Amino acid sequence: GYYKYESVIEDSLFIEVAMFKNGVAIGHGGFITGNNTSTYTVFDMPVTYYDETTVPDSAIIYLRNNNYGVPAGFSTLTVDRLSFDGLWGVLSDTTGIENIPVSENKVRVFPNPAQHSFVAEFSGDNTSTALLLLTDINGRTLRQSVFPAGQTRLSIDVADMDAGLYFLKILSGDKIFNSKIVVVN
């Protein structure tokens, strides 16, 4: 999501998510900052699961001031475009992605599923370098590559990776592009 935060006195912002299965906590994640921002700023919060095999059925999102303490003032938080991307396991439909043009603020990954490699392409102009991160469902970074300035397309080798669902993040300037990739053996 994106946030704007104006702290009063010594307040800090804490955003937390708790994942549940049948009312029992199975994972959590958090984001904390004390920095004021008057423009929307991207935040991302990987979730740590206690058991990788349990699929969550619900979540609670907490927004707190001063990290559980008593707020020192009247701080303000604005959140926009909050999204939760929580696919779990291997998708049953692995027919792939058609040749769809990249639209504004999108990333295209093909072929998907991928066996040996895939191509990641994002929209917009890349006036400086951009960073590509490929993570597993626990948020561990497995691949990291750089798009040189002016380049918006990159090939990533996944031949040595286990079959499963992975998450792709591209950081370009003040934008973050997210997608999923299924790797098959």
PDB file of C-alpha atoms in Angstrom:
ATOM      1  CA  GLY A   1       0.000   0.000   0.000  1.00  0.00           C
ATOM      2  CA  TYR A   2       0.841   3.672   0.161  1.00  0.00           C
ATOM      3  CA  TYR A   3       0.839   5.833   3.279  1.00  0.00           C
ATOM      4  CA  LYS A   4       1.196   9.451   4.400  1.00  0.00           C
ATOM      5  CA  TYR A   5       2.079  10.031   8.036  1.00  0.00           C
ATOM      6  CA  GLU A   6       2.335  13.198  10.080  1.00  0.00           C
ATOM      7  CA  SER A   7       3.679  12.522  13.551  1.00  0.00           C
ATOM      8  CA  VAL A   8       2.985  14.813  16.483  1.00  0.00           C
ATOM      9  CA  ILE A   9       5.685  15.044  19.175  1.00  0.00           C
ATOM     10  CA  GLU A  10       7.344  11.565  19.370  1.00  0.00           C
ATOM     11  CA  ASP A  11       4.653   9.281  17.927  1.00  0.00           C
ATOM     12  CA  SER A  12       5.593   6.460  15.563  1.00  0.00           C
ATOM     13  CA  LEU A  13       3.461   4.522  13.106  1.00  0.00           C
ATOM     14  CA  PHE A  14       3.012   0.759  13.414  1.00  0.00           C
ATOM     15  CA  ILE A  15       1.045  -1.313  10.873  1.00  0.00           C
ATOM     16  CA  GLU A  16       0.668  -4.994  11.716  1.00  0.00           C
ATOM     17  CA  VAL A  17      -1.114  -7.918  10.087  1.00  0.00           C
ATOM     18  CA  ALA A  18      -2.006 -11.150  11.867  1.00  0.00           C
ATOM     19  CA  MET A  19      -2.984 -14.252   9.865  1.00  0.00           C
ATOM     20  CA  PHE A  20      -5.399 -16.859  11.255  1.00  0.00           C
ATOM     21  CA  LYS A  21      -6.704 -20.347  10.549  1.00  0.00           C
ATOM     22  CA  ASN A  22      -9.868 -21.342  12.435  1.00  0.00           C
ATOM     23  CA  GLY A  23      -9.268 -18.513  14.908  1.00  0.00           C
ATOM     24  CA  VAL A  24      -5.674 -19.560  15.700  1.00  0.00           C
ATOM     25  CA  ALA A  25      -2.791 -17.199  14.820  1.00  0.00           C
ATOM     26  CA  ILE A  26      -0.551 -18.777  12.152  1.00  0.00           C
ATOM     27  CA  GLY A  27       1.548 -15.809  11.027  1.00  0.00           C
ATOM     28  CA  HIS A  28       2.292 -12.117  11.359  1.00  0.00           C
ATOM     29  CA  GLY A  29       4.064  -9.175   9.785  1.00  0.00           C
ATOM     30  CA  GLY A  30       4.731  -5.570  10.695  1.00  0.00           C
ATOM     31  CA  PHE A  31       5.878  -2.193   9.426  1.00  0.00           C
ATOM     32  CA  ILE A  32       7.044   0.617  11.724  1.00  0.00           C
ATOM     33  CA  THR A  33       8.318   4.120  11.049  1.00  0.00           C
ATOM     34  CA  GLY A  34       8.755   7.376  12.871  1.00  0.00           C
ATOM     35  CA  ASN A  35       9.404   9.340   9.677  1.00  0.00           C
ATOM     36  CA  ASN A  36       6.968  12.004   8.560  1.00  0.00           C
ATOM     37  CA  THR A  37       5.974  11.935   4.906  1.00  0.00           C
ATOM     38  CA  SER A  38       3.735  14.500   3.234  1.00  0.00           C
ATOM     39  CA  THR A  39       3.509  12.512  -0.015  1.00  0.00           C
ATOM     40  CA  TYR A  40       2.251   8.973  -0.478  1.00  0.00           C
ATOM     41  CA  THR A  41       5.064   6.525   0.204  1.00  0.00           C
ATOM     42  CA  VAL A  42       5.065   2.824  -0.665  1.00  0.00           C
ATOM     43  CA  PHE A  43       5.183   0.309   2.156  1.00  0.00           C
ATOM     44  CA  ASP A  44       5.480  -3.459   1.966  1.00  0.00           C
ATOM     45  CA  MET A  45       5.113  -5.971   4.759  1.00  0.00           C
ATOM     46  CA  PRO A  46       6.196  -9.616   4.325  1.00  0.00           C
ATOM     47  CA  VAL A  47       4.329 -12.086   6.536  1.00  0.00           C
ATOM     48  CA  THR A  48       6.192 -14.721   8.553  1.00  0.00           C
ATOM     49  CA  TYR A  49       4.230 -17.965   8.906  1.00  0.00           C
ATOM     50  CA  TYR A  50       4.758 -20.308  11.845  1.00  0.00           C
ATOM     51  CA  ASP A  51       3.891 -23.337   9.689  1.00  0.00           C
ATOM     52  CA  GLU A  52       4.360 -23.093   5.915  1.00  0.00           C
ATOM     53  CA  THR A  53       1.746 -25.786   5.229  1.00  0.00           C
ATOM     54  CA  THR A  54      -1.231 -24.091   6.926  1.00  0.00           C
ATOM     55  CA  VAL A  55      -3.358 -21.918   4.637  1.00  0.00           C
ATOM     56  CA  PRO A  56      -4.802 -18.811   6.354  1.00  0.00           C
ATOM     57  CA  ASP A  57      -8.555 -18.233   6.264  1.00  0.00           C
ATOM     58  CA  SER A  58      -8.630 -14.707   7.754  1.00  0.00           C
ATOM     59  CA  ALA A  59      -6.508 -11.717   8.711  1.00  0.00           C
ATOM     60  CA  ILE A  60      -6.610  -8.703  11.008  1.00  0.00           C
ATOM     61  CA  ILE A  61      -4.838  -5.457  10.127  1.00  0.00           C
ATOM     62  CA  TYR A  62      -3.864  -3.199  13.041  1.00  0.00           C
ATOM     63  CA  LEU A  63      -2.956   0.482  12.714  1.00  0.00           C
ATOM     64  CA  ARG A  64      -1.275   1.850  15.817  1.00  0.00           C
ATOM     65  CA  ASN A  65       0.406   5.020  16.986  1.00  0.00           C
ATOM     66  CA  ASN A  66       3.541   5.016  19.160  1.00  0.00           C
ATOM     67  CA  ASN A  67       4.120   1.247  18.832  1.00  0.00           C
ATOM     68  CA  TYR A  68       1.536   0.054  21.408  1.00  0.00           C
ATOM     69  CA  GLY A  69       2.122   3.005  23.779  1.00  0.00           C
ATOM     70  CA  VAL A  70      -0.085   5.953  24.519  1.00  0.00           C
ATOM     71  CA  PRO A  71      -0.057   8.366  21.561  1.00  0.00           C
ATOM     72  CA  ALA A  72       1.750  11.573  22.427  1.00  0.00           C
ATOM     73  CA  GLY A  73      -0.373  13.729  20.131  1.00  0.00           C
ATOM     74  CA  PHE A  74      -2.861  13.840  17.308  1.00  0.00           C
ATOM     75  CA  SER A  75      -0.809  12.162  14.586  1.00  0.00           C
ATOM     76  CA  THR A  76      -2.496  11.444  11.255  1.00  0.00           C
ATOM     77  CA  LEU A  77      -2.179   8.452   8.958  1.00  0.00           C
ATOM     78  CA  THR A  78      -3.658   8.136   5.482  1.00  0.00           C
ATOM     79  CA  VAL A  79      -3.492   4.758   3.708  1.00  0.00           C
ATOM     80  CA  ASP A  80      -4.304   4.327   0.019  1.00  0.00           C
ATOM     81  CA  ARG A  81      -4.362   1.357  -2.364  1.00  0.00           C
ATOM     82  CA  LEU A  82      -3.938  -1.127   0.440  1.00  0.00           C
ATOM     83  CA  SER A  83      -3.823  -4.613  -1.031  1.00  0.00           C
ATOM     84  CA  PHE A  84      -3.149  -8.060   0.253  1.00  0.00           C
ATOM     85  CA  ASP A  85      -1.526 -10.529  -2.120  1.00  0.00           C
ATOM     86  CA  GLY A  86      -1.834 -13.839  -0.324  1.00  0.00           C
ATOM     87  CA  LEU A  87      -2.045 -16.633  -2.879  1.00  0.00           C
ATOM     88  CA  TRP A  88      -0.896 -19.897  -1.387  1.00  0.00           C
ATOM     89  CA  GLY A  89       0.458 -23.058  -3.002  1.00  0.00           C
ATOM     90  CA  VAL A  90       0.619 -23.976  -6.678  1.00  0.00           C
ATOM     91  CA  LEU A  91      -2.187 -22.733  -8.886  1.00  0.00           C
ATOM     92  CA  SER A  92      -4.399 -25.436 -10.361  1.00  0.00           C
ATOM     93  CA  ASP A  93      -4.718 -23.615 -13.703  1.00  0.00           C
ATOM     94  CA  THR A  94      -1.242 -23.329 -15.212  1.00  0.00           C
ATOM     95  CA  THR A  95      -2.213 -22.481 -18.783  1.00  0.00           C
ATOM     96  CA  GLY A  96       0.105 -19.461 -18.802  1.00  0.00           C
ATOM     97  CA  ILE A  97      -0.303 -15.833 -19.680  1.00  0.00           C
ATOM     98  CA  GLU A  98      -1.410 -14.677 -23.111  1.00  0.00           C
ATOM     99  CA  ASN A  99       0.485 -11.935 -24.920  1.00  0.00           C
ATOM    100  CA  ILE A 100      -1.246  -9.045 -23.134  1.00  0.00           C
ATOM    101  CA  PRO A 101       0.240  -5.562 -23.556  1.00  0.00           C
ATOM    102  CA  VAL A 102       1.757  -4.044 -20.446  1.00  0.00           C
ATOM    103  CA  SER A 103      -0.521  -1.305 -19.097  1.00  0.00           C
ATOM    104  CA  GLU A 104       0.174   1.519 -16.671  1.00  0.00           C
ATOM    105  CA  ASN A 105       1.769   0.365 -13.384  1.00  0.00           C
ATOM    106  CA  LYS A 106       1.780  -3.306 -14.378  1.00  0.00           C
ATOM    107  CA  VAL A 107       4.342  -6.033 -14.676  1.00  0.00           C
ATOM    108  CA  ARG A 108       4.102  -8.866 -17.186  1.00  0.00           C
ATOM    109  CA  VAL A 109       5.732 -12.243 -16.516  1.00  0.00           C
ATOM    110  CA  PHE A 110       6.000 -14.884 -19.251  1.00  0.00           C
ATOM    111  CA  PRO A 111       5.939 -17.783 -19.655  1.00  0.00           C
ATOM    112  CA  ASN A 112       3.966 -18.398 -16.503  1.00  0.00           C
ATOM    113  CA  PRO A 113       4.349 -21.119 -15.322  1.00  0.00           C
ATOM    114  CA  ALA A 114       8.081 -21.168 -16.038  1.00  0.00           C
ATOM    115  CA  GLN A 115      10.315 -24.196 -16.147  1.00  0.00           C
ATOM    116  CA  HIS A 116      13.804 -22.890 -16.960  1.00  0.00           C
ATOM    117  CA  SER A 117      13.482 -19.101 -17.098  1.00  0.00           C
ATOM    118  CA  PHE A 118      10.952 -16.294 -17.427  1.00  0.00           C
ATOM    119  CA  VAL A 119      10.903 -12.722 -18.677  1.00  0.00           C
ATOM    120  CA  ALA A 120       9.762  -9.861 -16.433  1.00  0.00           C
ATOM    121  CA  GLU A 121       8.638  -6.646 -18.120  1.00  0.00           C
ATOM    122  CA  PHE A 122       7.252  -3.562 -16.397  1.00  0.00           C
ATOM    123  CA  SER A 123       5.472  -0.458 -17.668  1.00  0.00           C
ATOM    124  CA  GLY A 124       6.883   3.036 -17.609  1.00  0.00           C
ATOM    125  CA  ASP A 125      10.243   4.524 -18.412  1.00  0.00           C
ATOM    126  CA  ASN A 126      13.184   3.347 -16.431  1.00  0.00           C
ATOM    127  CA  THR A 127      15.312   6.510 -16.272  1.00  0.00           C
ATOM    128  CA  SER A 128      17.626   5.053 -13.610  1.00  0.00           C
ATOM    129  CA  THR A 129      18.348   1.493 -12.546  1.00  0.00           C
ATOM    130  CA  ALA A 130      15.478  -0.670 -11.257  1.00  0.00           C
ATOM    131  CA  LEU A 131      15.743  -3.612  -8.878  1.00  0.00           C
ATOM    132  CA  LEU A 132      14.022  -6.989  -9.318  1.00  0.00           C
ATOM    133  CA  LEU A 133      13.471  -9.220  -6.273  1.00  0.00           C
ATOM    134  CA  LEU A 134      12.151 -12.785  -6.466  1.00  0.00           C
ATOM    135  CA  THR A 135      10.947 -14.086  -3.090  1.00  0.00           C
ATOM    136  CA  ASP A 136       9.367 -17.242  -1.712  1.00  0.00           C
ATOM    137  CA  ILE A 137       6.109 -17.318   0.286  1.00  0.00           C
ATOM    138  CA  ASN A 138       8.035 -16.510   3.475  1.00  0.00           C
ATOM    139  CA  GLY A 139       9.511 -13.317   2.024  1.00  0.00           C
ATOM    140  CA  ARG A 140      13.050 -14.707   1.607  1.00  0.00           C
ATOM    141  CA  THR A 141      14.813 -13.161  -1.396  1.00  0.00           C
ATOM    142  CA  LEU A 142      15.979 -15.926  -3.753  1.00  0.00           C
ATOM    143  CA  ARG A 143      17.019 -13.838  -6.768  1.00  0.00           C
ATOM    144  CA  GLN A 144      18.030 -10.207  -7.110  1.00  0.00           C
ATOM    145  CA  SER A 145      18.746  -8.552 -10.467  1.00  0.00           C
ATOM    146  CA  VAL A 146      19.189  -5.017 -11.743  1.00  0.00           C
ATOM    147  CA  PHE A 147      17.503  -3.480 -14.787  1.00  0.00           C
ATOM    148  CA  PRO A 148      20.030  -1.054 -16.326  1.00  0.00           C
ATOM    149  CA  ALA A 149      18.748   2.482 -16.986  1.00  0.00           C
ATOM    150  CA  GLY A 150      16.408   2.529 -19.979  1.00  0.00           C
ATOM    151  CA  GLN A 151      15.676  -1.223 -19.828  1.00  0.00           C
ATOM    152  CA  THR A 152      12.228  -2.512 -18.768  1.00  0.00           C
ATOM    153  CA  ARG A 153      12.641  -6.203 -19.673  1.00  0.00           C
ATOM    154  CA  LEU A 154      14.818  -8.851 -18.011  1.00  0.00           C
ATOM    155  CA  SER A 155      15.210 -12.648 -18.225  1.00  0.00           C
ATOM    156  CA  ILE A 156      15.503 -14.590 -14.948  1.00  0.00           C
ATOM    157  CA  ASP A 157      16.854 -18.148 -14.649  1.00  0.00           C
ATOM    158  CA  VAL A 158      14.780 -20.425 -12.368  1.00  0.00           C
ATOM    159  CA  ALA A 159      16.000 -23.857 -13.552  1.00  0.00           C
ATOM    160  CA  ASP A 160      17.510 -24.696 -10.150  1.00  0.00           C
ATOM    161  CA  MET A 161      14.472 -23.584  -8.100  1.00  0.00           C
ATOM    162  CA  ASP A 162      11.888 -25.903  -6.532  1.00  0.00           C
ATOM    163  CA  ALA A 163       8.418 -26.056  -8.054  1.00  0.00           C
ATOM    164  CA  GLY A 164       5.982 -23.655  -6.384  1.00  0.00           C
ATOM    165  CA  LEU A 165       4.610 -20.155  -6.189  1.00  0.00           C
ATOM    166  CA  TYR A 166       6.997 -17.187  -5.967  1.00  0.00           C
ATOM    167  CA  PHE A 167       6.535 -13.426  -5.745  1.00  0.00           C
ATOM    168  CA  LEU A 168       8.189 -10.886  -8.003  1.00  0.00           C
ATOM    169  CA  LYS A 169       8.775  -7.262  -7.004  1.00  0.00           C
ATOM    170  CA  ILE A 170      10.303  -4.579  -9.203  1.00  0.00           C
ATOM    171  CA  LEU A 171      11.407  -1.318  -7.552  1.00  0.00           C
ATOM    172  CA  SER A 172      11.723   1.528 -10.065  1.00  0.00           C
ATOM    173  CA  GLY A 173      12.051   5.058  -8.706  1.00  0.00           C
ATOM    174  CA  ASP A 174       9.037   5.651  -6.453  1.00  0.00           C
ATOM    175  CA  LYS A 175       7.017   2.786  -7.986  1.00  0.00           C
ATOM    176  CA  ILE A 176       6.727  -0.858  -6.968  1.00  0.00           C
ATOM    177  CA  PHE A 177       5.446  -3.464  -9.418  1.00  0.00           C
ATOM    178  CA  ASN A 178       4.290  -6.852  -8.079  1.00  0.00           C
ATOM    179  CA  SER A 179       3.450 -10.147  -9.742  1.00  0.00           C
ATOM    180  CA  LYS A 180       3.442 -13.883  -9.118  1.00  0.00           C
ATOM    181  CA  ILE A 181       5.325 -16.613 -10.934  1.00  0.00           C
ATOM    182  CA  VAL A 182       4.744 -20.351 -10.798  1.00  0.00           C
ATOM    183  CA  VAL A 183       7.831 -22.511 -11.293  1.00  0.00           C
ATOM    184  CA  VAL A 184       7.339 -26.097 -12.516  1.00  0.00           C
ATOM    185  CA  ASN A 185       9.919 -28.876 -12.865  1.00  0.00           C
TER     186      ASN A 185
END
